[in-house]
Tab-separated table of C-alpha atoms and ligand atoms in Angstrom:
chain	number	residue	atom	x	y	z
I	172	MET	CA	24.542	-7.250	-24.997
I	173	LYS	CA	28.311	-7.711	-24.952
I	174	ASP	CA	29.493	-4.114	-25.135
I	175	LYS	CA	26.581	-2.840	-23.049
I	176	THR	CA	26.365	-2.231	-19.327
I	177	VAL	CA	23.486	-4.307	-18.000
I	178	ILE	CA	22.639	-3.443	-14.389
I	179	LEU	CA	20.182	-5.237	-12.143
I	180	GLY	CA	18.796	-2.786	-9.570
I	181	ILE	CA	17.144	-3.614	-6.245
I	182	GLU	CA	14.959	-1.205	-4.211
I	183	THR	CA	13.471	-2.128	-0.817
I	184	SER	CA	13.704	1.112	1.182
I	185	CYS	CA	10.034	1.274	2.185
I	186	ASP	CA	6.964	-0.703	1.187
I	187	GLU	CA	7.768	-1.636	-2.417
I	188	THR	CA	9.893	-4.651	-3.341
I	189	SER	CA	11.248	-3.765	-6.758
I	190	VAL	CA	13.842	-5.251	-9.109
I	191	SER	CA	14.740	-3.936	-12.552
I	192	VAL	CA	17.152	-4.578	-15.405
I	193	VAL	CA	18.402	-1.437	-17.187
I	194	VAL	CA	20.872	-1.133	-20.077
I	195	ASN	CA	23.368	1.758	-20.148
I	196	GLY	CA	21.397	3.701	-17.543
I	197	GLU	CA	18.580	4.485	-19.943
I	198	LYS	CA	16.844	1.474	-21.452
I	199	VAL	CA	14.480	-0.355	-19.093
I	200	LEU	CA	14.215	-4.063	-19.939
I	201	SER	CA	12.075	-4.840	-16.902
I	202	ASN	CA	10.877	-3.020	-13.785
I	203	VAL	CA	8.939	-5.310	-11.456
I	204	ILE	CA	7.258	-3.535	-8.538
I	205	SER	CA	5.524	-5.501	-5.813
I	206	SER	CA	3.621	-3.075	-3.594
I	207	GLN	CA	2.673	-3.844	-0.007
I	208	MET	CA	0.231	-0.953	0.166
I	209	GLU	CA	-2.816	-3.117	0.811
I	210	ILE	CA	-1.134	-4.804	3.774
I	211	HIS	CA	-0.234	-1.488	5.425
I	212	GLN	CA	-3.537	0.184	4.592
I	213	ALA	CA	-5.217	-1.571	7.529
I	214	PHE	CA	-2.742	0.177	9.888
I	215	GLY	CA	-3.059	3.628	8.314
I	216	GLY	CA	0.675	3.734	7.520
I	217	VAL	CA	3.750	1.581	6.862
I	218	VAL	CA	4.620	-0.840	9.707
I	219	PRO	CA	8.411	-1.362	9.495
I	220	GLU	CA	8.542	-4.972	10.782
I	221	VAL	CA	5.732	-6.039	8.486
I	222	ALA	CA	7.510	-4.368	5.540
I	223	SER	CA	10.815	-6.197	6.218
I	224	ARG	CA	9.125	-9.567	6.506
I	225	ARG	CA	7.259	-9.052	3.254
I	226	HIS	CA	10.493	-8.044	1.459
I	227	VAL	CA	12.118	-11.284	2.657
I	228	GLU	CA	9.220	-13.301	1.285
I	229	ARG	CA	9.206	-11.557	-2.089
I	230	ILE	CA	12.767	-10.598	-3.012
I	231	THR	CA	13.992	-13.856	-4.609
I	232	LEU	CA	10.845	-14.242	-6.675
I	233	ILE	CA	10.972	-10.636	-7.844
I	234	ILE	CA	14.637	-10.977	-8.885
I	235	GLU	CA	13.769	-14.026	-10.982
I	236	GLN	CA	10.744	-12.289	-12.469
I	237	ALA	CA	12.772	-9.195	-13.425
I	238	LEU	CA	15.379	-11.356	-15.209
I	239	THR	CA	12.718	-13.380	-17.022
I	240	GLU	CA	10.804	-10.283	-18.160
I	241	ALA	CA	14.050	-8.677	-19.343
I	242	ASN	CA	15.024	-11.888	-21.138
I	243	VAL	CA	18.451	-11.624	-19.554
I	244	THR	CA	20.453	-14.374	-17.835
I	245	LYS	CA	22.472	-13.770	-14.693
I	246	ASP	CA	25.776	-14.163	-16.537
I	247	GLN	CA	24.839	-11.280	-18.852
I	248	LEU	CA	24.708	-8.846	-15.920
I	249	SER	CA	27.511	-6.266	-15.584
I	250	ALA	CA	26.736	-5.159	-12.021
I	251	ILE	CA	24.214	-5.233	-9.166
I	252	ALA	CA	22.869	-1.929	-7.818
I	253	VAL	CA	20.992	-1.478	-4.558
I	254	THR	CA	19.433	1.298	-2.507
I	255	GLN	CA	21.712	1.733	0.502
I	256	GLY	CA	19.567	4.412	2.181
I	257	PRO	CA	17.814	6.446	3.369
I	258	GLY	CA	14.782	4.408	4.369
I	259	LEU	CA	13.568	1.860	6.902
I	260	VAL	CA	16.713	0.070	7.982
I	261	GLY	CA	15.122	-3.379	8.282
I	262	ALA	CA	13.616	-3.014	4.818
I	263	LEU	CA	16.846	-1.691	3.249
I	264	LEU	CA	18.813	-4.590	4.751
I	265	ILE	CA	16.849	-7.154	2.764
I	266	GLY	CA	17.759	-5.508	-0.535
I	267	VAL	CA	21.378	-5.005	0.503
I	268	ALA	CA	21.745	-8.658	1.575
I	269	ALA	CA	20.223	-9.909	-1.679
I	270	ALA	CA	22.445	-7.593	-3.742
I	271	LYS	CA	25.590	-8.679	-1.916
I	272	ALA	CA	24.757	-12.348	-2.398
I	273	LEU	CA	24.162	-11.871	-6.134
I	274	ALA	CA	27.287	-9.765	-6.696
I	275	PHE	CA	29.401	-12.261	-4.762
I	276	ALA	CA	28.020	-15.304	-6.562
I	277	LEU	CA	28.341	-13.717	-10.009
I	278	ARG	CA	31.689	-12.005	-9.235
I	279	ILE	CA	30.452	-8.664	-10.543
I	280	PRO	CA	30.564	-5.166	-8.978
I	281	LEU	CA	28.141	-4.098	-6.261
I	282	ILE	CA	26.996	-0.474	-6.553
I	283	PRO	CA	25.282	1.295	-3.622
I	284	VAL	CA	22.824	4.042	-4.597
I	285	HIS	CA	21.268	6.846	-2.565
I	286	HIS	CA	17.471	6.671	-2.771
I	287	ILE	CA	17.100	10.354	-3.719
I	288	ALA	CA	19.761	10.058	-6.420
I	289	GLY	CA	17.616	7.231	-7.739
I	290	HIS	CA	14.459	9.357	-7.735
I	291	ILE	CA	16.271	12.053	-9.710
I	292	TYR	CA	17.609	9.548	-12.247
I	293	ALA	CA	14.065	8.342	-12.960
I	294	ASN	CA	14.059	11.398	-15.233
I	295	HIS	CA	17.059	10.066	-17.163
I	296	LEU	CA	14.863	7.144	-18.200
I	297	VAL	CA	12.544	9.663	-19.911
I	298	THR	CA	15.085	12.034	-21.491
I	299	PRO	CA	18.837	12.324	-20.868
I	300	LEU	CA	19.520	14.748	-18.015
I	301	ARG	CA	20.767	18.179	-19.063
I	302	PHE	CA	22.910	20.252	-16.708
I	303	PRO	CA	22.910	22.325	-14.658
I	304	LEU	CA	19.519	21.324	-13.326
I	305	ILE	CA	17.291	21.652	-10.292
I	306	ALA	CA	15.527	18.525	-9.055
I	307	LEU	CA	12.367	18.901	-6.999
I	308	VAL	CA	11.982	15.718	-4.938
I	309	VAL	CA	8.551	15.378	-3.351
I	310	SER	CA	7.542	12.089	-1.734
I	311	GLY	CA	6.196	10.537	1.441
I	312	GLY	CA	9.641	10.735	3.010
I	313	HIS	CA	11.299	13.700	1.274
I	314	THR	CA	10.839	17.291	0.200
I	315	GLU	CA	14.087	18.570	-1.255
I	316	LEU	CA	15.526	20.878	-3.862
I	317	ILE	CA	18.757	19.521	-5.321
I	318	TYR	CA	21.145	21.436	-7.572
I	319	MET	CA	23.187	19.317	-9.993
I	320	GLU	CA	26.046	20.716	-12.031
I	321	ASP	CA	26.798	17.375	-13.656
I	322	HIS	CA	26.161	13.653	-13.281
I	323	MET	CA	26.526	12.422	-9.710
I	324	ARG	CA	27.178	15.906	-8.344
I	325	PHE	CA	24.445	16.732	-5.889
I	326	GLU	CA	24.028	19.843	-3.792
I	327	ARG	CA	21.027	19.989	-1.500
I	328	ILE	CA	19.850	23.587	-1.486
I	329	GLY	CA	16.421	23.158	0.132
I	330	ARG	CA	14.797	20.654	2.465
I	331	THR	CA	11.848	20.287	4.773
I	332	ARG	CA	12.385	21.288	8.392
I	333	ASP	CA	9.623	19.000	9.640
I	334	ASP	CA	7.117	16.869	7.717
I	335	ALA	CA	7.705	15.708	4.152
I	336	VAL	CA	5.072	16.961	1.734
I	337	GLY	CA	3.554	13.504	1.093
I	338	GLU	CA	3.439	12.960	4.837
I	339	ALA	CA	1.523	16.238	5.207
I	340	PHE	CA	-0.958	15.124	2.531
I	341	ASP	CA	-1.409	11.780	4.306
I	342	LYS	CA	-1.813	13.328	7.776
I	343	VAL	CA	-4.342	15.903	6.609
I	344	ALA	CA	-6.238	13.175	4.748
I	345	ARG	CA	-6.350	11.208	7.980
I	346	LEU	CA	-7.760	14.227	9.835
I	347	MET	CA	-10.456	14.319	7.149
I	348	ASN	CA	-11.114	10.566	7.590
I	349	LEU	CA	-9.912	9.709	4.084
I	350	PRO	CA	-8.191	6.342	3.414
I	351	TYR	CA	-4.395	5.824	3.410
I	352	PRO	CA	-2.449	6.951	1.468
I	353	GLY	CA	-4.418	10.155	1.409
I	354	GLY	CA	-2.502	12.154	-1.220
I	355	PRO	CA	-4.513	10.935	-4.213
I	356	HIS	CA	-7.818	11.500	-2.332
I	357	ILE	CA	-6.934	15.085	-1.468
I	358	ASP	CA	-5.877	15.600	-5.089
I	359	ARG	CA	-9.225	14.264	-6.380
I	360	LEU	CA	-11.309	16.336	-3.931
I	361	ALA	CA	-9.239	19.481	-4.480
I	362	ALA	CA	-9.934	19.326	-8.217
I	363	GLN	CA	-13.669	19.620	-7.440
I	364	GLY	CA	-13.429	22.380	-4.824
I	365	SER	CA	-12.135	25.910	-4.477
I	366	PRO	CA	-9.569	27.245	-1.989
I	367	ALA	CA	-12.189	29.065	0.068
I	368	TYR	CA	-10.644	28.609	3.542
I	369	PRO	CA	-7.650	30.726	4.541
I	370	LEU	CA	-4.672	28.566	5.588
I	371	PRO	CA	-1.077	29.641	6.347
I	372	ARG	CA	1.925	29.373	4.019
I	373	ALA	CA	5.361	28.888	5.603
I	374	TRP	CA	7.695	31.055	3.527
I	375	LEU	CA	10.546	31.005	6.103
I	376	GLY	CA	12.065	34.210	4.732
I	377	LYS	CA	12.462	35.828	1.326
I	378	GLU	CA	15.502	33.862	0.170
I	379	SER	CA	14.927	30.558	1.921
I	380	LEU	CA	14.540	27.376	-0.126
I	381	ASP	CA	13.492	25.311	2.906
I	382	PHE	CA	9.999	24.000	3.558
I	383	SER	CA	7.819	23.486	6.621
I	384	PHE	CA	4.425	21.814	6.614
I	385	SER	CA	3.695	21.078	10.264
I	386	GLY	CA	2.129	24.508	10.906
I	387	LEU	CA	-0.204	24.020	7.975
I	388	LYS	CA	-1.169	20.576	9.242
I	389	SER	CA	-1.953	22.039	12.713
I	390	ALA	CA	-4.004	24.797	11.090
I	391	VAL	CA	-6.111	22.181	9.300
I	392	MET	CA	-6.553	20.330	12.598
I	393	GLN	CA	-7.730	23.530	14.306
I	394	PHE	CA	-10.060	24.281	11.421
I	395	ILE	CA	-11.693	20.855	11.664
I	396	LYS	CA	-12.074	21.198	15.447
I	397	GLN	CA	-13.699	24.609	15.120
I	398	ASN	CA	-16.000	23.826	12.205
I	399	GLU	CA	-18.349	20.921	12.682
I	400	ARG	CA	-19.570	21.300	9.142
I	401	TYR	CA	-17.331	22.193	6.274
I	402	SER	CA	-16.949	21.414	2.596
I	403	GLU	CA	-14.459	18.532	2.190
I	404	LYS	CA	-13.738	19.604	-1.353
I	405	ASN	CA	-12.992	23.186	-0.361
I	406	LEU	CA	-10.803	22.146	2.568
I	407	ALA	CA	-8.829	19.778	0.293
I	408	ALA	CA	-8.474	22.563	-2.280
I	409	SER	CA	-7.415	25.094	0.386
I	410	PHE	CA	-4.792	22.731	1.830
I	411	GLN	CA	-3.432	21.727	-1.572
I	412	ASP	CA	-3.302	25.350	-2.678
I	413	ALA	CA	-1.259	26.306	0.399
I	414	VAL	CA	1.210	23.467	-0.242
I	415	LEU	CA	1.561	24.104	-3.972
I	416	ASP	CA	1.943	27.893	-3.615
I	417	VAL	CA	5.081	27.326	-1.544
I	418	ILE	CA	6.528	24.404	-3.493
I	419	VAL	CA	6.130	25.993	-6.916
I	420	GLU	CA	7.375	29.401	-5.780
I	421	LYS	CA	10.477	27.990	-4.084
I	422	THR	CA	11.320	25.706	-7.001
I	423	PHE	CA	11.376	28.632	-9.420
I	424	ARG	CA	13.139	30.803	-6.834
I	425	ALA	CA	15.886	28.133	-6.748
I	426	MET	CA	16.142	28.158	-10.547
I	427	GLU	CA	16.368	31.931	-10.525
I	428	GLN	CA	19.009	31.993	-7.774
I	429	ARG	CA	21.194	29.424	-9.569
I	430	GLY	CA	20.480	30.584	-13.123
I	431	VAL	CA	19.227	27.139	-14.099
I	432	GLU	CA	17.095	26.288	-17.153
I	433	HIS	CA	16.272	22.637	-16.576
I	434	LEU	CA	13.831	21.348	-13.980
I	435	VAL	CA	13.193	17.678	-13.189
I	436	VAL	CA	10.644	16.373	-10.696
I	437	ALA	CA	10.587	13.118	-8.739
I	438	GLY	CA	8.766	11.274	-5.962
I	439	GLY	CA	5.204	10.086	-5.396
I	440	VAL	CA	3.721	13.577	-4.921
I	441	ALA	CA	4.749	14.360	-8.520
I	442	ALA	CA	1.551	12.433	-9.321
I	443	ASN	CA	-0.461	15.365	-7.965
I	444	SER	CA	-2.452	16.834	-10.838
I	445	GLY	CA	-2.464	20.348	-9.365
I	446	LEU	CA	1.337	20.296	-8.959
I	447	ARG	CA	1.856	18.988	-12.482
I	448	SER	CA	-0.319	21.610	-14.111
I	449	ARG	CA	1.142	24.462	-12.063
I	450	LEU	CA	4.727	23.412	-12.836
I	451	HIS	CA	3.933	23.090	-16.552
I	452	HIS	CA	2.325	26.497	-16.598
I	453	ARG	CA	5.145	28.203	-14.710
I	454	ALA	CA	7.884	26.474	-16.733
I	455	LYS	CA	6.284	27.692	-19.936
I	456	GLN	CA	5.859	31.191	-18.566
I	457	ASN	CA	9.494	31.353	-17.364
I	458	ASN	CA	10.950	29.618	-20.432
I	459	ARG	CA	12.330	26.636	-18.545
I	460	THR	CA	12.392	22.966	-19.572
I	461	LEU	CA	10.437	20.585	-17.360
I	462	CYS	CA	10.515	16.792	-17.029
I	463	ILE	CA	8.059	14.852	-14.859
I	464	PRO	CA	8.381	11.064	-15.246
I	465	PRO	CA	5.323	8.845	-15.730
I	466	LEU	CA	3.724	7.739	-12.488
I	467	GLU	CA	5.326	4.291	-12.228
I	468	LEU	CA	8.748	5.950	-12.350
I	469	CYS	CA	7.801	8.711	-9.862
I	470	THR	CA	6.981	6.292	-7.040
I	471	ASP	CA	9.559	3.901	-5.600
I	472	ASN	CA	10.993	1.550	-8.226
I	473	ALA	CA	14.270	-0.196	-8.995
I	474	ALA	CA	14.728	1.122	-12.557
I	475	MET	CA	15.689	4.522	-11.144
I	476	ILE	CA	18.298	2.825	-8.924
I	477	ALA	CA	19.791	0.876	-11.850
I	478	SER	CA	19.870	4.056	-13.949
I	479	ALA	CA	21.739	6.095	-11.321
I	480	ALA	CA	24.130	3.182	-10.742
I	481	TYR	CA	25.292	3.343	-14.365
I	482	PHE	CA	26.983	6.659	-13.632
I	483	PHE	CA	28.527	5.295	-10.424
I	484	TYR	CA	29.724	2.274	-12.411
I	485	ASP	CA	31.527	4.574	-14.812
I	486	ALA	CA	32.956	6.511	-11.881
I	487	GLU	CA	34.189	3.257	-10.294
I	488	LYS	CA	32.212	3.934	-7.115
I	489	LYS	CA	31.831	0.331	-6.139
I	490	ALA	CA	31.310	-1.247	-2.734
I	491	ASP	CA	32.674	-4.423	-1.205
I	492	LEU	CA	30.790	-7.042	0.771
I	493	GLU	CA	31.082	-4.968	3.944
I	494	LEU	CA	28.317	-2.716	2.533
I	495	ASN	CA	25.632	-1.908	5.095
I	496	ALA	CA	22.227	-0.231	4.915
I	497	VAL	CA	22.110	3.287	6.376
I	498	ALA	CA	18.707	4.579	7.490
I	499	ASN	CA	19.689	8.276	7.325
I	500	LEU	CA	22.300	8.171	4.564
I	501	PRO	CA	23.229	11.722	3.473
I	502	LEU	CA	23.133	12.538	-0.243
I	503	VAL	CA	26.277	14.645	-0.185
T	737	KG4	O1	7.634	8.325	-3.605
T	737	KG4	P1	6.562	7.609	-2.876
T	737	KG4	O2	5.811	6.516	-3.599
T	737	KG4	O3	7.112	6.928	-1.591
T	737	KG4	C1	8.092	7.505	-0.801
T	737	KG4	O4	9.304	7.306	-1.122
T	737	KG4	O5	7.701	8.202	0.139
T	737	KG4	O6	5.526	8.711	-2.358
T	737	KG4	C2	4.340	8.371	-1.658
T	737	KG4	C3	3.630	9.648	-1.261
T	737	KG4	C4	2.449	9.405	-0.312
T	737	KG4	O7	2.569	10.301	0.767
T	737	KG4	C5	1.223	9.719	-1.164
T	737	KG4	O8	0.132	10.226	-0.426
T	737	KG4	C6	1.774	10.758	-2.096
T	737	KG4	O9	3.065	10.306	-2.420
T	737	KG4	N1	0.955	10.899	-3.303
T	737	KG4	C7	0.265	12.017	-3.637
T	737	KG4	C8	-0.444	11.734	-4.814
T	737	KG4	N2	-0.148	10.449	-5.180
T	737	KG4	C9	0.705	9.959	-4.242
T	737	KG4	N3	0.195	13.206	-3.011
T	737	KG4	C10	-0.585	14.148	-3.580
T	737	KG4	N4	-1.298	13.944	-4.710
T	737	KG4	C11	-1.252	12.775	-5.366
T	737	KG4	N5	-1.945	12.587	-6.481
T	738	ZN	ZN1	11.008	7.255	-2.582
C-alpha cells in the first residue's frame, strides 16, 4: 500500500449514502451504497429534509463499513474525497462535514469533487479513459454532453434546457400511475410495446447539442387526457422512442462535430436497455468505442468520486477546512 494512493470517497448528494476506498483511481477495494429509495418511495420523490437526516444517521457507519470491507485502516489513507456539488445542499453538507472531520483528524488532504466529474470517472473504473472523449451524462438530475480533451478538462457542450431525462421518465411514469422511480418501469413496458403513438421530438435546431423534455412530457399528459383507453406498453414505447431518438442522435452529432472516437456514458438512465442497445448499435456502425459502466457504477456511488479525486490529487487541487457544499456547483 505504501507507494499507492489510497483515497476514501464520500457521496451524499441525493438519496444514496455511499463511501468507497479506491487505489490509484482505478482499483475499487470497497464501494458501500446505502440507498434511501424505499423511504422516499412513499412520497413519490426525494424529500430533501428526510434525505439529510438519513445521511446523518448512516454516514459514520458506512465509513466504518467501507474501511472494513476494503481491509484498510485509517492511517493507510492518502486523502479524503467528497462530492461538493451539485445536489441537495442539506444532503451534500453531511458528506462534506464528515470528509472535513476525517481529513483534519488524519492530517491528510481533502479533495472536493464535482458530482458529474464523478459520474464520468465511473468509466475509468471499467477501462482507463482515452482522450479526446465525449461523455453522455443521463440521470435524474442531469442530461449533459461533456467534451474532454484530457483528464480533468471538461467542456460542457450540451445540456437540458428544462427537465433532466431521468426526471422526464419519472414524471411520465407518474402520469401513467407507475411506481417511483418510474424509469425502470417505462423501460420494461417499452420493451413489450411498439412506438405506435406519435409524440414530438425537440431537436432545437440542426446543430444544437441541447435537450428539452418538457414539451414531450406535456404531450404525454395531453395524450392521456384525450384517450381514456390506451395501451400502456405502446405509450411507454412511444415516449422512450422519442427520448432515445434525440439523445442518441445528439450524442453522435457531438462526436462528429468534435471529431471524437471515444464515447463514455454515465448516470442512472444509462441502465435503460433501449438506450444501451441503440448506443452499442450506433457505435459499431460509426466505428466508435463505447463504454457503459455496470449498473452499480452508473447510479450514485462513492467509487466514482474517489476515482476522479485521484486526478485532482495529482494536480494538487486540494481544499482546506473552509470547504462548503454548493448546490449548483458549475463543472467548468
Ligand atoms: O444517477 P441516478 O441514480 O441519480 C441521479 O443522480 O439522478 O439516476 C436516477 C434516474 C431516475 O430518474 C430513474 O428513473 C432513472 O435514473 N432510471 C432509468 C432506468 N433506471 C433508472 N431510466 C430509464 N430506464 C431505466 N432502466
Ligand atoms: Zn448522480
